[in-house]
Each structure stands twice: as structure tokens, then as C-alpha cells.
Amino acid sequence: MYQSATPPVLPEALEIVPLGGLGEFGMNTMALSWGNTTIVIDAGVMFPDPDQLGVDLIIPDLSWLEQKRGQVKALVLTHGHEDHIGGVPHLFPLVTGPIYATAFTLALVQPKLEEHGIDVGDRLRTVRPREIVTVGPFRIEFIRVTHSMPDCVALAIETPVGTIVHTGDFKIDQTPIDGQHFDLHRFAELGARGVLALFADSTNIERKGFTGSEIEVIEAFEEIFTSCRGKLVVATFSSSIYRMQILVDLAAQFDRMVAFVGRSMIQNAEAAQRLGFLRIPTGMQIRDVEVESYPSQEVLCITTGSQGEPQSALPRIAIDDHRYVKLGPDDTVVLSARAIPGNEKAIARVINHVARRGADVIHDGIKHVHVSGHGSEEELKLVLSLVRPRYFVPIHGEYRQLARHARVARRVTAAAPHRVEVLLAEDGDIIRFDAAGGRVEGKAPAGRVLIDVTRVGEVGDEVLRDRRHLAADGLVVAVIAINKQTGSLLGTSEIIPRGYVVEASQAESLLQEAASVIEKLFEATTLEERTDHGLMTERVRVELRRFFKKRSGRRPLVLPVLMEI
Ligand SMILES: [Zn+2]
Ligand SMILES: [Zn+2]
């Protein structure tokens, strides 16, 4: 909304291009351009379906930003979830300016950049809520919101055509664990002053009512702490610092020592403690190696693996394959996270394995041990009513969530004194705001790029997702026949290379060795592991990938095919 009475002839338009997150859950990334200044909001990843073998991460196609090389002046991050920061190492090379984010978000971003060997120098800039930074024609204000992790912000961006509000991810938690409240006042003030467009999180639009506070899980956990006679193992997302704090407080109350288990859990707990977001009484924390040296009823383990990821802590503990944590009949395992769609089977397998250890399993369906971090319908309506934008753009969701959010928005504003116009956009749509108003006009390149983290850089596109990978290093299919009942190996596995170039003289022996790698792997596994199809497929993939890398320096795409006979 421009301020002057006589509309000036605007030489340019504000162009907003969602590159990810409008049409799927994940890889949230959005570019805002005015003239030759572009800023990017968030740089997220999406995780592949289990059947997308050889793919570890998915990021948006960034060619729109490549076209604007040299003009991308800043990356602004709303919070530290992977679907908002996981793509930073891939996107940051296209940015010539700083990364602006809150302290905790930057603490999660920094190790990612280091892992990728990216030298950021002094380009990481810590911001606080209500702070304002200026990037070219943009004046960016950070506004505190509540979510499932600390230090999350929404953005109010003043542009030459008006103010854009981007909510980031949020719910309205009125009893936040850290006492940092959702800044409803600021949203209302902005609304009173006039907002051109609101971009709002649609994740939970299909849920009625209010989502509820993080503290809601305390009651269920109190019951669990009271009744558990052995070790308590709780799996949650490693970014769920609030959940960790609730568990730590209960552990203090019920005289249990706390151990963090799993690499990202240990890393994030450390960062959260360092920055004061997680408080653990002195002497209460033990290391994972010490877990078995304490009586089991005195230990709480907070672990990774709530999604059943085969290489993470809980799935390993569940099959008795973890170095430091074992499960017994008196122990209780709690899955304190939602199942990300696509992971249900892997999670079900983990639950079965835990049950075989004799331990009790509690999940969301049994007790209220998880609460969502995203606002439900009433919270989304409230934000819309406070901000009263001229244009509304639903973000963060599949098309059905975006469309529903659009419908809800029309209902909320139907009787409002000034009408809200809904712009239903998808990845790659160019949303233009100029003197004539706002509309979706034109297409920017958009899509998905699939990443194999064992390699530096990207691998291919969706159609032939590993095209470049295949071209460079080829493909190895391992056909493995196993006994349906025992899971044991039947005969020698067939290793079929395609486009994987080795010297002819070495080829045969290399493939024989690969077959024996599989044999050894099967010999070293238990009956329980062997009969777990998903687990063995992942194991074979990891082992063979390691083997080929070591022997040839190449990283062919490995596709294990397990045939039950
Ligand atoms: Zn989030
Ligand atoms: Zn998100």
C-alpha cells in the first residue's frame, strides 16, 4: 500500500517467487525482488520418500536465483527447522550478502556450512525480534512467533509498494516454555498501519480449533515417568528443544539422569545449552557411553530416530545394535513426534523391534505425548484478522492445504470493511505487486533437485533424478535372494553395474568382492535384522556405497533389490 496521495508512476514491480513450499511440505524458499535487489526468505529441504533410493535430500531448483547472480543481497531465515534451513549450504553460494537470523537459528546453520566447507566470514548476522535491517529497498523487521522450537520469527518487510508480512511457521502458544510470547501486538499494529500482503503458514489448516501449547504433553509424561520401572527412552526431533526441556524438568523431579543419544540430538542439545535455551541442573546430564553404568530406573535417554531412520539412534537401539543403549523388559520407549507422511512403515518396524525387546512402546495414538507446532484453523484466522492485508497468499502446504486456507481466508474477510484478495500461487509462480495491484503473472523456473549427501553438490533433476550422478559414476544393482522365513542369503548375490566404469581386468574381482561384502553383512546380522526388509535394504546400500567408494573412488548409485524366495 503506497503512502502518497497521487500514485507515482512506478518504474518497477515487486516480484515474489515461491521456489518451494507452495505445493508440498518442505523446501520452503521464497525470493523477493525489486529492481536489481533480491532477498531470499528461508532455504529449506524436503526429505525423500523411502523409495527414492540414492536420494538423501531434496532442494528447490535454484535457477531463478542463478539468473539473478550478483543481485541476491541477503538470505533471511525464520527459524531452524530443516525445511527452512537445510538448503542453506546449497543456496548460500548464490548470495553475495549476509544471512540474517536469530541466535538459535544461526547456531543450527553454522555447523551445516562448516560441514560443506563454506567460509562465511562475518556474514552470519544475529538479529532479535523487533530489530530491523535494511537491504537495498527492503526494510526487514523480525517479529517473535511461537512454534515447536525456540527463537522463531515472522517477517514484516517494507517494500516500495507496501508491507509484506511472512509468518514463517507458527502456532499461538500462550504458555510458551521459555516465556517468549507470540508478538500479537506487533501483528495488530502492522495491521492497523496497513499491510499489502500476508503470506501465512497453511500446514494445519485442516485441523479445527486451536493447536494447543507445548506444555500439554506434560500430563502424559508425568504418568509415564510415574509408571516406568526401567529405563525411559524418548525419541523426538533433535530440534524440539521445548520437548527436551519438559523431559529434563521431569527427569529432575523423578530423579533420573539425562543422556542425549544420536549425533544431531547431542549437537543441538549442546547448542541450546550454550545459548541458554535449554537448562539442565548441574550433575544431571550423563554421556551416552555412561548410560549402562547407571541403574536403568535412574536414566532418561532422549534420542533421535523418531521417524525410523535406519542409521539413527532409536532404530539401532530397537534391534539391539546400539553401542551404548540396550533395551530390557522394564524399559519404556516413547515416540514423541508425529510420523512424517511416508515414514509410517519404518516407524511401525521400529515399534515391532522394541516390542520384541520386551519394552513398552508409547506413541501419539496411545497417550498425548506430542503436540503440533503449527497453528490450527482458529489461530490462522486470528492472524488474518489482526493483519488485515489487502492480499493474502497461503504458503507452506500441499495444494489442498493452500486451497483450504484460501477458502477460510475468504470466509474470515467476507464481511470485513475492506475486502481481501486471495492469490493462490504455487512454486515458480511470479507474484507481482505494482501500482495496479497484485496478481500472479508469469512463471519462473521451479522444480526439485535431488541431493546425495555423500557427494558435494547436486545430483540430478526429478525426471532422471540421478542423471548426473549416473553419468559420472554409474549405477550398481545388487540382486539379493533371501529366504522368506529366515532372511538368510540364498546363493551368491548378483551385482550388475551399468555405466560404472572400472578397468576390465579388475571388474570381475571387484564385483566378486562386492558380493562377498554382502555375504559378510548378512553373516553379521541377527535373524531379527535380516527379516526386516527395509533395514537390510538400507544396510546393503550403505555398505556397498562405502565399498565402491573405497575401492574405486567412485560413488555409483546403489540399488539393492531384495527378493524373498
Ligand atoms: Zn518449523
Ligand atoms: Zn516448516
mmCIF file of C-alpha atoms in Angstrom, residues 4-277:
data_model
loop_
_atom_site.group_PDB
_atom_site.id
_atom_site.type_symbol
_atom_site.label_atom_id
_atom_site.label_comp_id
_atom_site.label_asym_id
_atom_site.label_seq_id
_atom_site.Cartn_x
_atom_site.Cartn_y
_atom_site.Cartn_z
ATOM 1 C CA SER A 4 1.377 9.144 -1.354
ATOM 2 C CA ALA A 5 -1.984 10.539 -2.479
ATOM 3 C CA THR A 6 -1.153 10.692 -6.171
ATOM 4 C CA PRO A 7 0.136 7.324 -7.267
ATOM 5 C CA PRO A 8 3.573 7.839 -8.747
ATOM 6 C CA VAL A 9 4.478 6.049 -11.933
ATOM 7 C CA LEU A 10 6.353 3.112 -10.550
ATOM 8 C CA PRO A 11 9.257 2.100 -12.671
ATOM 9 C CA GLU A 12 9.286 -1.390 -11.311
ATOM 10 C CA ALA A 13 7.250 -4.013 -9.572
ATOM 11 C CA LEU A 14 7.807 -6.132 -6.531
ATOM 12 C CA GLU A 15 8.249 -9.707 -7.678
ATOM 13 C CA ILE A 16 7.783 -12.503 -5.212
ATOM 14 C CA VAL A 17 8.577 -16.033 -6.339
ATOM 15 C CA PRO A 18 7.983 -19.026 -4.088
ATOM 16 C CA LEU A 19 10.617 -21.559 -5.122
ATOM 17 C CA GLY A 20 9.473 -24.233 -2.700
ATOM 18 C CA GLY A 21 6.833 -24.981 -0.072
ATOM 19 C CA LEU A 22 3.788 -23.979 -2.128
ATOM 20 C CA GLY A 23 2.549 -27.330 -3.351
ATOM 21 C CA GLU A 24 4.457 -29.570 -0.965
ATOM 22 C CA PHE A 25 5.507 -29.762 2.655
ATOM 23 C CA GLY A 26 9.131 -28.797 2.894
ATOM 24 C CA MET A 27 11.894 -26.986 0.977
ATOM 25 C CA ASN A 28 10.396 -23.603 1.918
ATOM 26 C CA THR A 29 12.213 -20.964 -0.096
ATOM 27 C CA MET A 30 10.957 -17.637 -1.438
ATOM 28 C CA ALA A 31 12.614 -14.876 -3.444
ATOM 29 C CA LEU A 32 11.618 -11.187 -3.275
ATOM 30 C CA SER A 33 12.970 -8.851 -5.909
ATOM 31 C CA TRP A 34 12.776 -5.116 -6.502
ATOM 32 C CA GLY A 35 14.930 -3.748 -9.293
ATOM 33 C CA ASN A 36 18.283 -5.397 -9.012
ATOM 34 C CA THR A 37 17.964 -6.357 -5.367
ATOM 35 C CA THR A 38 16.749 -9.816 -4.406
ATOM 36 C CA ILE A 39 16.399 -11.242 -0.928
ATOM 37 C CA VAL A 40 15.564 -14.842 -0.125
ATOM 38 C CA ILE A 41 13.379 -15.971 2.764
ATOM 39 C CA ASP A 42 14.378 -19.415 4.064
ATOM 40 C CA ALA A 43 16.325 -22.135 2.266
ATOM 41 C CA GLY A 44 14.668 -25.410 3.124
ATOM 42 C CA VAL A 45 14.982 -29.046 2.199
ATOM 43 C CA MET A 46 12.475 -31.828 1.858
ATOM 44 C CA PHE A 47 13.180 -35.442 2.702
ATOM 45 C CA PRO A 48 12.732 -38.066 0.009
ATOM 46 C CA ASP A 49 10.225 -40.892 0.077
ATOM 47 C CA PRO A 50 11.800 -44.160 1.188
ATOM 48 C CA ASP A 51 11.528 -45.460 -2.384
ATOM 49 C CA GLN A 52 13.646 -42.628 -3.778
ATOM 50 C CA LEU A 53 16.770 -44.690 -3.381
ATOM 51 C CA GLY A 54 20.061 -42.898 -3.566
ATOM 52 C CA VAL A 55 18.481 -39.570 -2.686
ATOM 53 C CA ASP A 56 19.163 -38.052 0.697
ATOM 54 C CA LEU A 57 17.702 -34.594 0.371
ATOM 55 C CA ILE A 58 15.552 -32.571 -1.986
ATOM 56 C CA ILE A 59 16.033 -28.852 -2.511
ATOM 57 C CA PRO A 60 14.222 -26.467 -4.853
ATOM 58 C CA ASP A 61 15.518 -25.729 -8.317
ATOM 59 C CA LEU A 62 17.532 -22.557 -7.794
ATOM 60 C CA SER A 63 17.956 -21.435 -11.415
ATOM 61 C CA TRP A 64 15.780 -18.357 -10.758
ATOM 62 C CA LEU A 65 18.419 -17.200 -8.281
ATOM 63 C CA GLU A 66 21.224 -18.221 -10.622
ATOM 64 C CA GLN A 67 19.707 -15.858 -13.201
ATOM 65 C CA LYS A 68 19.942 -13.130 -10.582
ATOM 66 C CA ARG A 69 23.512 -13.918 -9.638
ATOM 67 C CA GLY A 70 25.215 -10.945 -8.051
ATOM 68 C CA GLN A 71 21.865 -9.402 -7.111
ATOM 69 C CA VAL A 72 20.903 -11.730 -4.254
ATOM 70 C CA LYS A 73 21.841 -9.478 -1.390
ATOM 71 C CA ALA A 74 20.643 -11.371 1.680
ATOM 72 C CA LEU A 75 19.241 -14.616 2.991
ATOM 73 C CA VAL A 76 16.721 -14.191 5.795
ATOM 74 C CA LEU A 77 15.764 -17.180 7.936
ATOM 75 C CA THR A 78 12.598 -17.528 10.005
ATOM 76 C CA HIS A 79 13.668 -20.465 12.193
ATOM 77 C CA GLY A 80 15.901 -23.503 12.450
ATOM 78 C CA HIS A 81 13.812 -26.389 11.112
ATOM 79 C CA GLU A 82 15.329 -28.381 8.258
ATOM 80 C CA ASP A 83 12.505 -27.426 5.903
ATOM 81 C CA HIS A 84 13.692 -23.815 6.330
ATOM 82 C CA ILE A 85 17.475 -24.064 6.741
ATOM 83 C CA GLY A 86 18.505 -27.475 5.351
ATOM 84 C CA GLY A 87 19.222 -25.975 1.934
ATOM 85 C CA VAL A 88 21.393 -23.107 3.192
ATOM 86 C CA PRO A 89 24.698 -24.719 2.133
ATOM 87 C CA HIS A 90 23.317 -25.168 -1.400
ATOM 88 C CA LEU A 91 21.747 -21.728 -1.703
ATOM 89 C CA PHE A 92 24.304 -19.618 0.125
ATOM 90 C CA PRO A 93 26.884 -19.663 -2.705
ATOM 91 C CA LEU A 94 24.335 -17.671 -4.756
ATOM 92 C CA VAL A 95 24.072 -14.964 -2.089
ATOM 93 C CA THR A 96 26.504 -12.057 -2.021
ATOM 94 C CA GLY A 97 25.376 -10.618 1.313
ATOM 95 C CA PRO A 98 24.699 -11.788 4.854
ATOM 96 C CA ILE A 99 22.428 -14.385 6.429
ATOM 97 C CA TYR A 100 20.083 -12.742 8.947
ATOM 98 C CA ALA A 101 18.573 -14.971 11.629
ATOM 99 C CA THR A 102 18.082 -15.269 15.364
ATOM 100 C CA ALA A 103 20.832 -16.695 17.571
ATOM 101 C CA PHE A 104 19.465 -20.223 17.840
ATOM 102 C CA THR A 105 18.698 -20.468 14.127
ATOM 103 C CA LEU A 106 22.259 -19.418 13.310
ATOM 104 C CA ALA A 107 23.606 -21.946 15.816
ATOM 105 C CA LEU A 108 21.902 -24.669 13.764
ATOM 106 C CA VAL A 109 23.007 -23.225 10.420
ATOM 107 C CA GLN A 110 26.657 -22.788 11.283
ATOM 108 C CA PRO A 111 27.649 -26.482 11.536
ATOM 109 C CA LYS A 112 25.919 -27.128 8.185
ATOM 110 C CA LEU A 113 28.053 -24.510 6.482
ATOM 111 C CA GLU A 114 31.179 -25.868 8.161
ATOM 112 C CA GLU A 115 30.372 -29.424 7.052
ATOM 113 C CA HIS A 116 30.211 -28.145 3.481
ATOM 114 C CA GLY A 117 33.485 -26.280 3.886
ATOM 115 C CA ILE A 118 31.801 -22.929 3.265
ATOM 116 C CA ASP A 119 33.652 -19.985 4.755
ATOM 117 C CA VAL A 120 31.046 -17.445 5.850
ATOM 118 C CA GLY A 121 33.450 -14.953 7.379
ATOM 119 C CA ASP A 122 31.375 -12.299 9.124
ATOM 120 C CA ARG A 123 28.277 -12.889 7.036
ATOM 121 C CA LEU A 124 26.196 -14.523 9.777
ATOM 122 C CA ARG A 125 24.236 -11.698 11.417
ATOM 123 C CA THR A 126 22.311 -12.341 14.607
ATOM 124 C CA VAL A 127 19.032 -10.464 14.864
ATOM 125 C CA ARG A 128 16.493 -10.116 17.662
ATOM 126 C CA PRO A 129 12.726 -9.789 17.461
ATOM 127 C CA ARG A 130 11.630 -6.208 16.695
ATOM 128 C CA GLU A 131 15.048 -5.498 15.204
ATOM 129 C CA ILE A 132 15.080 -4.013 11.703
ATOM 130 C CA VAL A 133 17.682 -4.484 8.973
ATOM 131 C CA THR A 134 17.811 -2.704 5.641
ATOM 132 C CA VAL A 135 18.771 -4.442 2.405
ATOM 133 C CA GLY A 136 18.534 -2.142 -0.622
ATOM 134 C CA PRO A 137 14.871 -1.096 -0.954
ATOM 135 C CA PHE A 138 13.766 -3.599 1.703
ATOM 136 C CA ARG A 139 13.360 -2.834 5.380
ATOM 137 C CA ILE A 140 13.038 -6.150 7.186
ATOM 138 C CA GLU A 141 11.603 -6.415 10.686
ATOM 139 C CA PHE A 142 11.739 -9.587 12.760
ATOM 140 C CA ILE A 143 8.689 -10.433 14.879
ATOM 141 C CA ARG A 144 8.561 -13.100 17.584
ATOM 142 C CA VAL A 145 6.260 -16.060 16.939
ATOM 143 C CA THR A 146 5.807 -19.301 18.869
ATOM 144 C CA HIS A 147 6.363 -22.709 17.277
ATOM 145 C CA SER A 148 7.790 -26.078 18.380
ATOM 146 C CA MET A 149 11.306 -24.718 18.835
ATOM 147 C CA PRO A 150 12.819 -21.554 20.330
ATOM 148 C CA ASP A 151 13.753 -18.316 18.628
ATOM 149 C CA CYS A 152 11.302 -18.339 15.710
ATOM 150 C CA VAL A 153 10.315 -15.165 13.894
ATOM 151 C CA ALA A 154 7.888 -13.866 11.334
ATOM 152 C CA LEU A 155 8.941 -11.062 8.974
ATOM 153 C CA ALA A 156 7.439 -7.712 8.103
ATOM 154 C CA ILE A 157 9.166 -6.401 5.003
ATOM 155 C CA GLU A 158 8.623 -2.830 3.945
ATOM 156 C CA THR A 159 8.934 -2.510 0.186
ATOM 157 C CA PRO A 160 8.363 0.456 -2.150
ATOM 158 C CA VAL A 161 4.803 -0.813 -2.817
ATOM 159 C CA GLY A 162 3.819 -1.685 0.737
ATOM 160 C CA THR A 163 4.456 -4.014 3.631
ATOM 161 C CA ILE A 164 4.702 -7.763 3.168
ATOM 162 C CA VAL A 165 4.153 -9.965 6.229
ATOM 163 C CA HIS A 166 5.551 -13.531 6.134
ATOM 164 C CA THR A 167 4.548 -15.620 9.161
ATOM 165 C CA GLY A 168 7.195 -18.331 8.923
ATOM 166 C CA ASP A 169 5.963 -21.412 10.818
ATOM 167 C CA PHE A 170 3.880 -20.682 13.879
ATOM 168 C CA LYS A 171 1.238 -21.629 16.337
ATOM 169 C CA ILE A 172 -0.071 -19.327 19.029
ATOM 170 C CA ASP A 173 1.287 -20.856 22.229
ATOM 171 C CA GLN A 174 0.056 -18.707 25.077
ATOM 172 C CA THR A 175 2.100 -20.564 27.699
ATOM 173 C CA PRO A 176 5.464 -20.885 25.933
ATOM 174 C CA ILE A 177 8.064 -22.940 27.803
ATOM 175 C CA ASP A 178 10.650 -20.156 27.582
ATOM 176 C CA GLY A 179 8.202 -17.342 28.383
ATOM 177 C CA GLN A 180 8.773 -15.752 24.980
ATOM 178 C CA HIS A 181 5.303 -14.871 23.785
ATOM 179 C CA PHE A 182 3.910 -14.563 20.282
ATOM 180 C CA ASP A 183 4.064 -10.838 19.492
ATOM 181 C CA LEU A 184 0.350 -10.411 18.768
ATOM 182 C CA HIS A 185 0.698 -6.696 19.463
ATOM 183 C CA ARG A 186 3.091 -6.149 16.619
ATOM 184 C CA PHE A 187 0.901 -8.069 14.183
ATOM 185 C CA ALA A 188 -2.032 -5.876 15.228
ATOM 186 C CA GLU A 189 -0.001 -2.669 14.865
ATOM 187 C CA LEU A 190 1.107 -3.644 11.391
ATOM 188 C CA GLY A 191 -2.483 -4.444 10.505
ATOM 189 C CA ALA A 192 -3.638 -1.045 11.742
ATOM 190 C CA ARG A 193 -0.955 0.689 9.685
ATOM 191 C CA GLY A 194 -1.805 -1.243 6.538
ATOM 192 C CA VAL A 195 -0.317 -4.402 5.079
ATOM 193 C CA LEU A 196 -0.129 -5.054 1.365
ATOM 194 C CA ALA A 197 0.120 -8.836 1.536
ATOM 195 C CA LEU A 198 0.170 -11.592 4.130
ATOM 196 C CA PHE A 199 1.950 -14.876 3.413
ATOM 197 C CA ALA A 200 0.814 -17.370 6.058
ATOM 198 C CA ASP A 201 1.608 -20.934 7.121
ATOM 199 C CA SER A 202 -1.100 -23.392 5.977
ATOM 200 C CA THR A 203 0.285 -26.631 7.431
ATOM 201 C CA ASN A 204 -2.539 -27.323 9.905
ATOM 202 C CA ILE A 205 -5.431 -25.596 8.166
ATOM 203 C CA GLU A 206 -7.286 -28.916 8.056
ATOM 204 C CA ARG A 207 -7.382 -29.024 11.861
ATOM 205 C CA LYS A 208 -10.250 -27.335 13.673
ATOM 206 C CA GLY A 209 -9.845 -25.199 16.766
ATOM 207 C CA PHE A 210 -6.553 -24.322 18.379
ATOM 208 C CA THR A 211 -3.431 -26.472 18.309
ATOM 209 C CA GLY A 212 -2.553 -26.175 21.971
ATOM 210 C CA SER A 213 0.517 -25.343 23.960
ATOM 211 C CA GLU A 214 3.719 -27.342 24.187
ATOM 212 C CA ILE A 215 3.017 -27.815 27.897
ATOM 213 C CA GLU A 216 0.064 -30.091 27.079
ATOM 214 C CA VAL A 217 2.359 -33.109 26.865
ATOM 215 C CA ILE A 218 3.491 -32.740 30.481
ATOM 216 C CA GLU A 219 0.492 -34.605 31.872
ATOM 217 C CA ALA A 220 1.074 -37.721 29.770
ATOM 218 C CA PHE A 221 4.789 -37.697 30.518
ATOM 219 C CA GLU A 222 4.107 -37.392 34.254
ATOM 220 C CA GLU A 223 2.117 -40.616 34.037
ATOM 221 C CA ILE A 224 4.892 -42.275 32.077
ATOM 222 C CA PHE A 225 7.621 -41.166 34.498
ATOM 223 C CA THR A 226 5.484 -42.384 37.390
ATOM 224 C CA SER A 227 4.832 -45.840 35.983
ATOM 225 C CA CYS A 228 8.097 -46.655 34.185
ATOM 226 C CA ARG A 229 10.168 -49.072 36.261
ATOM 227 C CA GLY A 230 13.164 -49.269 33.975
ATOM 228 C CA LYS A 231 14.959 -47.044 31.544
ATOM 229 C CA LEU A 232 12.943 -44.362 29.792
ATOM 230 C CA VAL A 233 13.868 -43.750 26.151
ATOM 231 C CA VAL A 234 12.141 -40.864 24.404
ATOM 232 C CA ALA A 235 12.621 -40.273 20.681
ATOM 233 C CA THR A 236 11.809 -36.838 19.329
ATOM 234 C CA PHE A 237 13.068 -34.375 16.711
ATOM 235 C CA SER A 238 16.511 -33.100 17.593
ATOM 236 C CA SER A 239 15.265 -29.528 17.138
ATOM 237 C CA SER A 240 12.460 -29.960 19.684
ATOM 238 C CA ILE A 241 14.226 -28.060 22.437
ATOM 239 C CA TYR A 242 10.976 -27.360 24.312
ATOM 240 C CA ARG A 243 10.229 -31.081 24.438
ATOM 241 C CA MET A 244 13.756 -31.653 25.752
ATOM 242 C CA GLN A 245 13.251 -29.029 28.458
ATOM 243 C CA ILE A 246 9.977 -30.617 29.577
ATOM 244 C CA LEU A 247 11.693 -34.018 29.759
ATOM 245 C CA VAL A 248 14.720 -32.642 31.606
ATOM 246 C CA ASP A 249 12.471 -30.920 34.176
ATOM 247 C CA LEU A 250 10.518 -34.137 34.728
ATOM 248 C CA ALA A 251 13.746 -36.131 34.995
ATOM 249 C CA ALA A 252 14.896 -33.746 37.740
ATOM 250 C CA GLN A 253 11.587 -34.211 39.507
ATOM 251 C CA PHE A 254 11.671 -38.025 39.204
ATOM 252 C CA ASP A 255 15.396 -38.444 39.947
ATOM 253 C CA ARG A 256 16.624 -39.596 36.575
ATOM 254 C CA MET A 257 19.882 -38.724 34.870
ATOM 255 C CA VAL A 258 19.578 -37.436 31.307
ATOM 256 C CA ALA A 259 21.575 -38.705 28.336
ATOM 257 C CA PHE A 260 21.258 -37.362 24.804
ATOM 258 C CA VAL A 261 21.719 -40.086 22.217
ATOM 259 C CA GLY A 262 22.323 -39.622 18.487
ATOM 260 C CA ARG A 263 24.601 -37.159 16.756
ATOM 261 C CA SER A 264 22.143 -34.358 15.948
ATOM 262 C CA MET A 265 20.472 -34.688 19.365
ATOM 263 C CA ILE A 266 23.815 -34.272 21.154
ATOM 264 C CA GLN A 267 24.798 -31.395 18.849
ATOM 265 C CA ASN A 268 21.532 -29.476 19.237
ATOM 266 C CA ALA A 269 21.280 -30.025 22.994
ATOM 267 C CA GLU A 270 24.784 -28.637 23.299
ATOM 268 C CA ALA A 271 23.994 -25.573 21.175
ATOM 269 C CA ALA A 272 20.732 -24.955 23.045
ATOM 270 C CA GLN A 273 22.505 -25.137 26.405
ATOM 271 C CA ARG A 274 25.283 -22.848 25.259
ATOM 272 C CA LEU A 275 22.755 -20.193 24.198
ATOM 273 C CA GLY A 276 20.584 -20.593 27.283
ATOM 274 C CA PHE A 277 17.602 -22.197 25.542
#
